[in-house]
mmCIF file of C-alpha atoms in Angstrom:
data_model
loop_
_atom_site.group_PDB
_atom_site.id
_atom_site.type_symbol
_atom_site.label_atom_id
_atom_site.label_comp_id
_atom_site.label_asym_id
_atom_site.label_seq_id
_atom_site.Cartn_x
_atom_site.Cartn_y
_atom_site.Cartn_z
ATOM 1 C CA MET A 122 -22.600 -45.172 -15.259
ATOM 2 C CA GLN A 123 -25.656 -42.951 -14.836
ATOM 3 C CA ASP A 124 -26.404 -44.559 -11.460
ATOM 4 C CA VAL A 125 -22.858 -43.830 -10.262
ATOM 5 C CA LEU A 126 -23.096 -40.226 -11.431
ATOM 6 C CA LEU A 127 -26.472 -39.830 -9.731
ATOM 7 C CA LYS A 128 -25.067 -41.110 -6.436
ATOM 8 C CA LEU A 129 -22.128 -38.704 -6.696
ATOM 9 C CA LEU A 130 -24.466 -35.773 -7.233
ATOM 10 C CA GLN A 131 -26.752 -36.834 -4.411
ATOM 11 C CA ALA A 132 -23.770 -37.175 -2.060
ATOM 12 C CA GLY A 133 -23.170 -33.426 -2.350
ATOM 13 C CA ASN A 134 -19.964 -31.476 -1.670
ATOM 14 C CA THR A 135 -18.189 -30.189 1.401
ATOM 15 C CA SER A 136 -16.440 -26.871 0.808
ATOM 16 C CA ILE A 137 -13.337 -26.173 2.900
ATOM 17 C CA PRO A 138 -11.659 -22.712 2.841
ATOM 18 C CA ASN A 139 -7.986 -22.801 1.909
ATOM 19 C CA PHE A 140 -7.177 -20.598 4.912
ATOM 20 C CA LEU A 141 -8.520 -23.334 7.182
ATOM 21 C CA LEU A 142 -6.443 -25.984 5.412
ATOM 22 C CA ASP A 143 -3.315 -23.839 5.735
ATOM 23 C CA ASN A 144 -3.735 -22.977 9.410
ATOM 24 C CA TYR A 145 -5.663 -25.640 11.351
ATOM 25 C CA ALA A 146 -2.397 -27.182 12.587
ATOM 26 C CA LYS A 147 -1.161 -23.778 13.798
ATOM 27 C CA LEU A 148 -4.181 -23.630 16.100
ATOM 28 C CA GLY A 149 -3.233 -26.951 17.675
ATOM 29 C CA MET A 150 -5.658 -29.206 15.798
ATOM 30 C CA THR A 151 -4.187 -32.587 14.909
ATOM 31 C CA ASN A 152 -4.728 -34.320 11.569
ATOM 32 C CA ASN A 153 -7.131 -36.836 13.151
ATOM 33 C CA GLU A 154 -9.102 -34.035 14.770
ATOM 34 C CA PHE A 155 -9.265 -32.191 11.457
ATOM 35 C CA LEU A 156 -10.530 -35.331 9.700
ATOM 36 C CA LEU A 157 -13.223 -35.653 12.357
ATOM 37 C CA TYR A 158 -14.156 -32.009 11.755
ATOM 38 C CA LEU A 159 -14.503 -32.739 8.036
ATOM 39 C CA GLN A 160 -16.686 -35.789 8.676
ATOM 40 C CA ILE A 161 -18.963 -33.850 11.003
ATOM 41 C CA LYS A 162 -19.244 -30.946 8.537
ATOM 42 C CA LYS A 163 -20.092 -33.440 5.788
ATOM 43 C CA GLU A 164 -22.946 -34.897 7.839
ATOM 44 C CA GLN A 165 -24.166 -31.451 8.870
ATOM 45 C CA SER A 166 -24.287 -30.366 5.225
ATOM 46 C CA ARG A 167 -26.737 -33.256 4.773
ATOM 47 C CA GLY A 168 -28.901 -31.954 7.594
ATOM 48 C CA ASN A 169 -27.552 -34.209 10.341
ATOM 49 C CA GLY A 170 -26.317 -31.904 13.075
ATOM 50 C CA PHE A 171 -25.374 -34.712 15.459
ATOM 51 C CA PRO A 172 -24.263 -37.785 13.443
ATOM 52 C CA PRO A 173 -24.137 -41.119 15.320
ATOM 53 C CA MET A 174 -20.822 -42.080 16.898
ATOM 54 C CA ASP A 175 -20.659 -45.434 15.121
ATOM 55 C CA LYS A 176 -21.123 -43.762 11.723
ATOM 56 C CA LEU A 177 -18.330 -41.290 12.397
ATOM 57 C CA ALA A 178 -16.046 -44.057 13.662
ATOM 58 C CA THR A 179 -16.687 -46.142 10.548
ATOM 59 C CA SER A 180 -16.019 -43.185 8.218
ATOM 60 C CA LEU A 181 -12.741 -42.445 10.009
ATOM 61 C CA GLY A 182 -11.689 -46.091 10.328
ATOM 62 C CA ILE A 183 -11.257 -45.877 14.113
ATOM 63 C CA ASP A 184 -12.940 -47.468 17.103
ATOM 64 C CA SER A 185 -15.524 -45.747 19.288
ATOM 65 C CA GLN A 186 -13.093 -45.232 22.170
ATOM 66 C CA THR A 187 -10.610 -43.383 19.931
ATOM 67 C CA LEU A 188 -13.441 -41.321 18.476
ATOM 68 C CA PHE A 189 -14.664 -40.312 21.930
ATOM 69 C CA ALA A 190 -11.125 -39.320 22.946
ATOM 70 C CA THR A 191 -10.786 -37.190 19.791
ATOM 71 C CA ILE A 192 -14.066 -35.395 20.484
ATOM 72 C CA GLN A 193 -13.028 -34.820 24.087
ATOM 73 C CA SER A 194 -9.685 -33.415 22.926
ATOM 74 C CA LEU A 195 -11.432 -30.889 20.663
ATOM 75 C CA GLN A 196 -13.636 -29.857 23.563
ATOM 76 C CA ASP A 197 -10.632 -29.429 25.850
ATOM 77 C CA LYS A 198 -8.943 -27.252 23.227
ATOM 78 C CA LYS A 199 -12.054 -25.027 23.092
ATOM 79 C CA MET A 200 -12.696 -25.862 19.457
ATOM 80 C CA LEU A 201 -15.869 -27.929 19.739
ATOM 81 C CA GLU A 202 -19.025 -27.719 21.832
ATOM 82 C CA ILE A 203 -22.073 -29.956 21.983
ATOM 83 C CA LYS A 204 -25.145 -27.748 22.154
ATOM 84 C CA GLN A 205 -28.886 -28.085 21.897
ATOM 85 C CA ARG A 206 -31.469 -26.411 19.705
ATOM 86 C CA ARG A 207 -35.108 -26.959 18.845
ATOM 87 C CA ASP A 208 -36.017 -28.721 15.633
ATOM 88 C CA GLY A 209 -38.997 -28.018 13.412
ATOM 89 C CA GLN A 210 -41.249 -29.853 15.836
ATOM 90 C CA GLY A 211 -40.076 -27.887 18.851
ATOM 91 C CA GLN A 212 -38.033 -30.703 20.359
ATOM 92 C CA LEU A 213 -34.503 -30.221 21.668
ATOM 93 C CA THR A 214 -31.790 -31.928 19.632
ATOM 94 C CA ASP A 215 -28.030 -32.072 20.077
ATOM 95 C CA PHE A 216 -25.573 -30.711 17.516
ATOM 96 C CA TYR A 217 -21.836 -30.200 17.144
ATOM 97 C CA ASP A 218 -20.877 -26.524 17.228
ATOM 98 C CA PHE A 219 -17.454 -25.343 15.928
ATOM 99 C CA SER A 220 -18.000 -21.629 16.636
ATOM 100 C CA LEU A 221 -15.032 -21.514 19.040
ATOM 101 C CA PHE A 222 -12.798 -22.997 16.353
ATOM 102 C CA TYR A 223 -13.943 -20.375 13.850
ATOM 103 C CA GLN A 224 -13.277 -17.615 16.376
ATOM 104 C CA LYS A 225 -9.693 -18.843 16.719
ATOM 105 C CA LEU A 226 -9.326 -18.792 12.935
ATOM 106 C CA ILE A 227 -10.684 -15.249 12.744
ATOM 107 C CA ALA A 228 -8.294 -14.122 15.492
ATOM 108 C CA LEU A 229 -5.418 -15.687 13.579
ATOM 109 C CA LEU A 230 -6.514 -13.963 10.392
ATOM 110 C CA ASP A 231 -6.850 -10.601 12.173
ATOM 111 C CA GLY A 232 -3.407 -11.068 13.693
ATOM 112 C CA LYS A 233 -1.863 -11.728 10.299
ATOM 113 C CA ALA A 234 -3.614 -8.725 8.778
ATOM 114 C CA THR A 235 -2.427 -6.494 11.635
ATOM 115 C CA GLN A 236 1.121 -7.776 11.271
ATOM 116 C CA GLU A 237 1.099 -7.149 7.523
ATOM 117 C CA VAL A 238 -0.146 -3.588 8.042
ATOM 118 C CA ALA A 239 2.519 -2.982 10.689
ATOM 119 C CA THR A 240 5.212 -4.325 8.360
ATOM 120 C CA GLN A 241 4.036 -2.135 5.485
ATOM 121 C CA THR A 242 3.929 0.920 7.766
ATOM 122 C CA GLN A 243 7.457 0.230 9.013
ATOM 123 C CA GLU A 244 8.713 -0.137 5.444
ATOM 124 C CA LYS A 245 7.131 3.197 4.515
ATOM 125 C CA THR A 246 8.637 4.827 7.613
ATOM 126 C CA ASN A 247 12.092 3.500 6.759
ATOM 127 C CA SER A 248 11.750 4.859 3.240
ATOM 128 C CA ILE A 249 10.914 8.283 4.717
ATOM 129 C CA TYR A 250 14.165 8.275 6.703
ATOM 130 C CA ASP A 251 16.055 7.477 3.525
ATOM 131 C CA GLN A 252 14.206 10.066 1.456
ATOM 132 C CA ILE A 253 14.767 12.861 3.982
ATOM 133 C CA GLN A 254 18.479 12.029 4.165
ATOM 134 C CA VAL A 255 18.692 12.148 0.374
ATOM 135 C CA GLU A 256 16.874 15.490 0.142
ATOM 136 C CA PHE A 257 18.886 17.008 3.014
ATOM 137 C CA GLY A 258 22.107 15.644 1.580
ATOM 138 C CA ARG A 259 23.303 14.359 4.916
ATOM 139 C CA ALA A 260 22.720 11.673 7.525
ATOM 140 C CA LEU A 261 20.050 12.294 10.155
ATOM 141 C CA SER A 262 21.070 12.787 13.767
ATOM 142 C CA PRO A 263 19.654 10.542 16.522
ATOM 143 C CA ILE A 264 17.412 13.410 17.679
ATOM 144 C CA GLU A 265 16.077 13.882 14.149
ATOM 145 C CA ILE A 266 15.374 10.161 13.836
ATOM 146 C CA GLU A 267 13.495 10.300 17.141
ATOM 147 C CA THR A 268 11.498 13.297 15.904
ATOM 148 C CA ILE A 269 10.378 11.428 12.797
ATOM 149 C CA ALA A 270 9.451 8.410 14.916
ATOM 150 C CA GLN A 271 7.292 10.665 17.108
ATOM 151 C CA TRP A 272 5.550 12.037 14.041
ATOM 152 C CA VAL A 273 4.527 8.497 13.135
ATOM 153 C CA ASP A 274 3.946 6.867 16.543
ATOM 154 C CA THR A 275 2.733 9.767 18.711
ATOM 155 C CA ASP A 276 1.274 12.347 16.334
ATOM 156 C CA HIS A 277 0.043 9.657 13.922
ATOM 157 C CA PHE A 278 1.095 11.558 10.827
ATOM 158 C CA SER A 279 0.938 9.191 7.874
ATOM 159 C CA PRO A 280 4.107 8.532 5.845
ATOM 160 C CA GLU A 281 2.403 10.158 2.847
ATOM 161 C CA LEU A 282 1.717 13.310 4.871
ATOM 162 C CA ILE A 283 5.333 13.514 6.046
ATOM 163 C CA ARG A 284 6.490 13.056 2.472
ATOM 164 C CA LEU A 285 4.354 16.023 1.379
ATOM 165 C CA ALA A 286 5.796 18.136 4.191
ATOM 166 C CA LEU A 287 9.267 17.206 2.989
ATOM 167 C CA LYS A 288 8.333 18.276 -0.520
ATOM 168 C CA GLU A 289 7.159 21.662 0.760
ATOM 169 C CA ALA A 290 10.350 22.101 2.782
ATOM 170 C CA VAL A 291 12.535 21.305 -0.231
ATOM 171 C CA LEU A 292 10.572 23.734 -2.424
ATOM 172 C CA ASN A 293 11.303 26.438 0.130
ATOM 173 C CA GLN A 294 14.931 25.327 0.508
ATOM 174 C CA ALA A 295 14.401 24.736 4.218
ATOM 175 C CA TYR A 296 16.386 21.574 4.865
ATOM 176 C CA ASN A 297 15.484 20.993 8.493
ATOM 177 C CA LEU A 298 12.869 19.090 10.481
ATOM 178 C CA LYS A 299 11.700 22.167 12.411
ATOM 179 C CA TYR A 300 10.331 23.619 9.199
ATOM 180 C CA MET A 301 8.623 20.313 8.370
ATOM 181 C CA ASP A 302 7.216 20.140 11.900
ATOM 182 C CA ARG A 303 5.626 23.588 11.516
ATOM 183 C CA ILE A 304 4.087 22.482 8.230
ATOM 184 C CA LEU A 305 2.649 19.317 9.762
ATOM 185 C CA LEU A 306 1.325 21.245 12.764
ATOM 186 C CA ASN A 307 -0.301 23.805 10.468
ATOM 187 C CA TRP A 308 -2.050 21.051 8.518
ATOM 188 C CA GLN A 309 -3.179 19.422 11.750
ATOM 189 C CA GLN A 310 -4.642 22.695 13.036
ATOM 190 C CA ARG A 311 -6.483 23.086 9.736
ATOM 191 C CA ASN A 312 -7.869 19.548 10.097
ATOM 192 C CA LEU A 313 -5.965 18.291 7.052
ATOM 193 C CA THR A 314 -5.275 14.736 8.156
ATOM 194 C CA THR A 315 -4.814 12.883 4.864
ATOM 195 C CA ALA A 316 -2.500 13.328 1.914
ATOM 196 C CA ALA A 317 -5.505 13.793 -0.376
ATOM 197 C CA GLN A 318 -6.835 16.668 1.753
ATOM 198 C CA VAL A 319 -3.435 18.365 1.797
ATOM 199 C CA GLU A 320 -2.965 18.010 -1.952
ATOM 200 C CA SER A 321 -6.417 19.476 -2.519
ATOM 201 C CA SER A 322 -5.575 22.410 -0.254
ATOM 202 C CA LEU A 323 -2.265 23.000 -2.020
ATOM 203 C CA LYS A 324 -4.026 23.094 -5.390
ATOM 204 C CA GLN A 325 -6.317 25.822 -4.068
ATOM 205 C CA ARG A 326 -3.360 27.888 -2.919
ATOM 206 C CA PRO A 327 -3.144 31.217 -4.793
ATOM 207 C CA HIS A 328 -0.837 31.095 -7.806
ATOM 208 C CA GLY A 329 2.685 32.171 -6.990
ATOM 209 C CA GLU A 330 2.328 31.751 -3.227
ATOM 210 C CA ALA A 331 4.789 28.876 -3.184
ATOM 211 C CA GLU A 332 7.224 30.828 -5.359
ATOM 212 C CA ASN A 333 6.984 33.877 -3.098
ATOM 213 C CA SER A 334 7.561 31.726 -0.035
ATOM 214 C CA SER A 335 10.596 30.217 -1.702
ATOM 215 C CA LYS A 336 11.905 33.613 -2.713
ATOM 216 C CA ALA A 337 11.438 34.904 0.833
ATOM 217 C CA THR A 338 13.578 32.075 2.100
ATOM 218 C CA LYS A 339 16.216 32.720 -0.530
ATOM 219 C CA ASN A 340 16.270 36.450 0.241
ATOM 220 C CA LYS A 341 16.803 35.997 3.965
ATOM 221 C CA ALA A 342 20.520 36.401 3.407
ATOM 222 C CA SER A 343 19.997 39.613 1.399
ATOM 223 C CA ASN A 344 18.220 41.224 4.379
ATOM 224 C CA VAL A 345 21.308 40.974 6.577
ATOM 225 C CA TYR A 346 22.868 44.404 7.296
ATOM 226 C CA ILE A 347 26.401 44.738 5.948
ATOM 227 C CA PRO A 348 28.215 47.902 7.118
ATOM 228 C CA LEU A 349 29.992 50.009 4.483
ATOM 229 C CA ILE A 350 33.598 51.024 4.989
ATOM 230 C CA LYS A 351 34.795 54.281 3.335
ATOM 231 C CA LEU A 352 38.267 53.384 2.230
ATOM 232 C CA THR A 353 38.944 56.917 0.841
ATOM 233 C CA ASP A 354 38.401 58.632 4.205
ATOM 234 C CA ASN A 355 40.719 56.254 5.923
ATOM 235 C CA GLN A 356 43.378 56.887 3.362
ATOM 236 C CA ASP A 357 43.011 60.695 3.733
ATOM 237 C CA ASN A 358 43.492 60.523 7.472
ATOM 238 C CA LYS A 359 46.777 58.725 7.159
#
C-alpha cells in the first residue's frame, strides 16, 4: 500500500483551469486534440518538454500515424508550435509550445468580459429611461430617448451621473432633459466625471443653496406680470 501511495505522489499532478475545460471545444479543439494537450502538459510538468512520439501514442491508445495527424491539426489551427530552446548545457532542444492556444483563450475571456460589461451598461441605461419616465410622469419622446442615448454613447456620461442629474432636476421641479443637460455640462466643465466626485461636490454646496434654487423655480410663475383691471372706474363710466 505504501509503495502504491509513493508512486502516486511521485507521479505528480496536472492542474487544468476550469475555464479551459469549459471552452476548449469553442475554440475548435477536438476531444482527441485536448487529450493530446493534456498528455503533453503532463510530460512537461515532469520536465520533458518534447516527449517521444511513441510514448504519447501509447498513453493515448492510438497509432503513430494518428498521433502525427493530431499534432499537425493543432499546428494548422494555430494552437501548437514546435520550438527550440537551449538547455542547461547550452544545447538546442525541441519543445511543444501552446502559447497560441493560450492567446485564443485569453481573447475569448476578454470577449466574454467585454460582452458582460456591455450587457450591464445596457441594463443600467434601460433603467435610466424607465426612471426618468417615472419621475417626469410621462413617456419619453423619440427625441428625448435619442438625447439620453447620446449622453451615454457620445458624451460618455455614466448611468450613475445621469441619475444624479435627474435627482437634481426633480429637486428643482424641472421635469425636462434640457435642465438635466445643463447640469451634466456644468459638471463636465468642472471636471466632475464620476458620481463620487459629484456627490462630494454637492455635499460641499452651501447650506440652503438647493432650497433657494428650488424656490426660484417655484417662484417663476409669481414673477409674471398680471395687469390690474379697475372694475369701479368702468362701472362709473357706464
